[in-house]
Coordinates of C-alpha atoms and ligand atoms in Angstrom, one line a residue:
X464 CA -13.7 16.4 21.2
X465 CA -13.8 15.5 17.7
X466 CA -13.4 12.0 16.3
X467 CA -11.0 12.4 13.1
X468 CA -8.9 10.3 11.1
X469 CA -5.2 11.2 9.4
X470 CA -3.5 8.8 6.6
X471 CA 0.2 9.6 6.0
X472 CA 2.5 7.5 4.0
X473 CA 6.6 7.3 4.1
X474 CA 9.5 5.9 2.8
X475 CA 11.8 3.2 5.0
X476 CA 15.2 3.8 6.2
X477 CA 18.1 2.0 5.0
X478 CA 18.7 -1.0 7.5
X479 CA 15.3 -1.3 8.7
X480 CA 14.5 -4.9 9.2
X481 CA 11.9 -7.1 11.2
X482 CA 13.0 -6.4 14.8
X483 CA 11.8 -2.6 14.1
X484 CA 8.7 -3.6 12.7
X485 CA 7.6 -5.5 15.9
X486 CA 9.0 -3.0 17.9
X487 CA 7.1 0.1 16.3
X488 CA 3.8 -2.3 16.8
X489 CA 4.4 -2.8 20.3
X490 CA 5.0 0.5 21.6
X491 CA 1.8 2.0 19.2
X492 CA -0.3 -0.3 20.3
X493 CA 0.3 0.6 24.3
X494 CA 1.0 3.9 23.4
X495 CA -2.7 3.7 21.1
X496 CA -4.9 2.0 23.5
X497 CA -3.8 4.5 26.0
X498 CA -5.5 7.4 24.0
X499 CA -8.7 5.4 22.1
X500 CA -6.6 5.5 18.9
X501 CA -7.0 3.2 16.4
X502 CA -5.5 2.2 12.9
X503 CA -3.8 0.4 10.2
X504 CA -0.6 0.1 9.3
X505 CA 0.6 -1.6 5.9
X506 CA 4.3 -1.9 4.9
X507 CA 5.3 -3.5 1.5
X508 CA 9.3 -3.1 3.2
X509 CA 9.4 0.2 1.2
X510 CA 6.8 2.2 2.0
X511 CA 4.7 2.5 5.4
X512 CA 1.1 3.4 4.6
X513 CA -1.1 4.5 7.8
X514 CA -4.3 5.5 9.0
X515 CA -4.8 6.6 12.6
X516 CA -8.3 7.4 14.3
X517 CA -9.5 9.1 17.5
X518 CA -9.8 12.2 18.7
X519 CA -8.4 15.1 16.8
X520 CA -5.7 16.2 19.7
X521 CA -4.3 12.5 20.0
X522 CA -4.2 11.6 16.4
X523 CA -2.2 14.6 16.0
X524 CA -0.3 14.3 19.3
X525 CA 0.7 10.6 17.9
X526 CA 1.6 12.1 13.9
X527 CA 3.8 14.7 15.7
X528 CA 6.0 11.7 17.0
X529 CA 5.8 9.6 14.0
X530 CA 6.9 12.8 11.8
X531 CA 10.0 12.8 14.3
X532 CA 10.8 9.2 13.9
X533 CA 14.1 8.3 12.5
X534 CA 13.4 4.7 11.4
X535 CA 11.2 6.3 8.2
X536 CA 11.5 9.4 6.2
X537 CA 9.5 11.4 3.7
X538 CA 6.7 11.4 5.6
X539 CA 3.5 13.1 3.3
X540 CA 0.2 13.5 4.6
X541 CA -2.5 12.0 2.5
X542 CA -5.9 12.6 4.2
X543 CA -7.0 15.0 7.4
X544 CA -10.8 14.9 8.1
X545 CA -13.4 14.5 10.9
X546 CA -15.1 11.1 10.7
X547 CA -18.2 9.9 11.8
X548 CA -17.5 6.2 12.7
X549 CA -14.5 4.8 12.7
X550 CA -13.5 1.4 10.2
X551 CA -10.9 0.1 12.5
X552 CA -12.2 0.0 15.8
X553 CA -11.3 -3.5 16.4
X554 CA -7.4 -2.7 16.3
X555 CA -5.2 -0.6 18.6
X556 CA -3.2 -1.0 15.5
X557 CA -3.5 -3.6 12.5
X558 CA -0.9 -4.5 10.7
X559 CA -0.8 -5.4 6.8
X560 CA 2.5 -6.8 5.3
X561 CA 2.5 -7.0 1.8
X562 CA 0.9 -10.4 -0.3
X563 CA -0.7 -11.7 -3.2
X564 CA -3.8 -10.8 -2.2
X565 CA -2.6 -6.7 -1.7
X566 CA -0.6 -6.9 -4.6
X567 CA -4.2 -8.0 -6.4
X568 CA -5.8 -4.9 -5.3
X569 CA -3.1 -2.0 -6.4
X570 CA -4.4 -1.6 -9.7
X571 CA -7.6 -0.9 -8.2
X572 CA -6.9 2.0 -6.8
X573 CA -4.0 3.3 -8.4
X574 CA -2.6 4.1 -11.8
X575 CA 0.2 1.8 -11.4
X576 CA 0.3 -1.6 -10.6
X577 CA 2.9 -1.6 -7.5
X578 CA 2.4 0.1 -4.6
X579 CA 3.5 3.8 -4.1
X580 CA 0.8 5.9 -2.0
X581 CA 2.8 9.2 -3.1
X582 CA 1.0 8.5 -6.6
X583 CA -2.3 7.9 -5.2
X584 CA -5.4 10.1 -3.9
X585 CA -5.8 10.5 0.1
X586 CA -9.4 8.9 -1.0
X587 CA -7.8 5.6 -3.2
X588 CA -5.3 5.4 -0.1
X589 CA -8.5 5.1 2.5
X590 CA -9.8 2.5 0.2
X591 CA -6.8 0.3 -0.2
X592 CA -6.4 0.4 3.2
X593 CA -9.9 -0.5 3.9
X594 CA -10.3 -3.4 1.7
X595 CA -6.7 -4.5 3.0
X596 CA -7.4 -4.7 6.3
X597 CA -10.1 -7.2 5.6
X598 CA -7.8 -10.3 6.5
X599 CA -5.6 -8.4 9.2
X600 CA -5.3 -10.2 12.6
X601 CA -7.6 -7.5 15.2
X602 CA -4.6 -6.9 17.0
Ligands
FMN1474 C1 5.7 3.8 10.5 C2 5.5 4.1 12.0 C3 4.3 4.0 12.6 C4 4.1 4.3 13.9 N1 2.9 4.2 14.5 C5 2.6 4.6 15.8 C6 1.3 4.6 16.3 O1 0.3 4.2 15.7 N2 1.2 5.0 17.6 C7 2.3 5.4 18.4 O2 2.1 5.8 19.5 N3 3.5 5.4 17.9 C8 3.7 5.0 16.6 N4 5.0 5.0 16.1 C9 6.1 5.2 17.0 C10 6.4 6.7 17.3 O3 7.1 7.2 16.3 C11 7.2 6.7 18.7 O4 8.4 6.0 18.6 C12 6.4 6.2 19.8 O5 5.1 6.8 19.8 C13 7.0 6.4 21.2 O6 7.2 7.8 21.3 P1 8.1 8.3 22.6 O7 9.4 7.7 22.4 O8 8.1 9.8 22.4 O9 7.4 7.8 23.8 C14 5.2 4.7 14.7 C15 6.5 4.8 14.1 C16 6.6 4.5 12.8 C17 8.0 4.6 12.2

């Protein structure tokens, strides 16, 4: 049993608010904990941006029934691989929302200055998401 690591990014549904946010973080982080999966999850309110780790049959088990969730669409995924550590072991599943200090790191990774993971490497995306996740609450 492998340990791997997926990053997908999508696009939010029209009439998505708060509520769902705290909702979706609820239920992964039961559902998460239950299966030794952890993650990240950034949202700048258009785009979701997420990494999941564990083993290779629950990552997957978990992006099977985020693919078929109807609060988000256009799901894309960015990076597949087997890891050898994981980077977010402290969280069943972090949360990012967007800032200041995340708007100050786009550029860095990414051609563009706003945010739009469809335009960025699988590799940048890992990296964004890495230095984000510096001042997340380990949730
Ligand atoms: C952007 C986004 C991220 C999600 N992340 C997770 C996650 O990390 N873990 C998880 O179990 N469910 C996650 N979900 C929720 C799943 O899509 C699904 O609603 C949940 O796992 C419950 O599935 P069930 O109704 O089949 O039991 C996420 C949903 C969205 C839209």
């Amino acid at each position: 049993m492998f340990l791997a690591r997926l990053i997908y990014t999508s696009e939010v549904v029209e009439g998505f608010d708060q509520a769902d946010i705290e909702n979706i973080l609820k239920v992964a982080r039961e559902r998460n904990e239950e299966l030794n999966v952890t993650g990240m999850l950034f949202f700048n309110s258009r785009y979701f941006l997420q990494c999941l780790e564990g083993s290779r049959s629950n990552i997957n088990a978990i992006y099977h029934r985020i693919l078929n969730d109807s609060r988000h669409t256009n799901p894309v995924l960015l990076d597949y691989r087997e890891i050898i550590e994981r980077d977010f072991s402290s969280w069943r599943m972090g949360y990012i929302a967007e800032t200041q200090n995340t708007r100050d790191l786009y550029r860095q990774f990414s051609p563009v200055s706003d945010f739009n993971a469809y335009r960025m490497s699988g590799d940048s995306c890992y990296r964004l998401l890495k230095h984000m996740a510096v001042s997340a609450p380990k949730l």
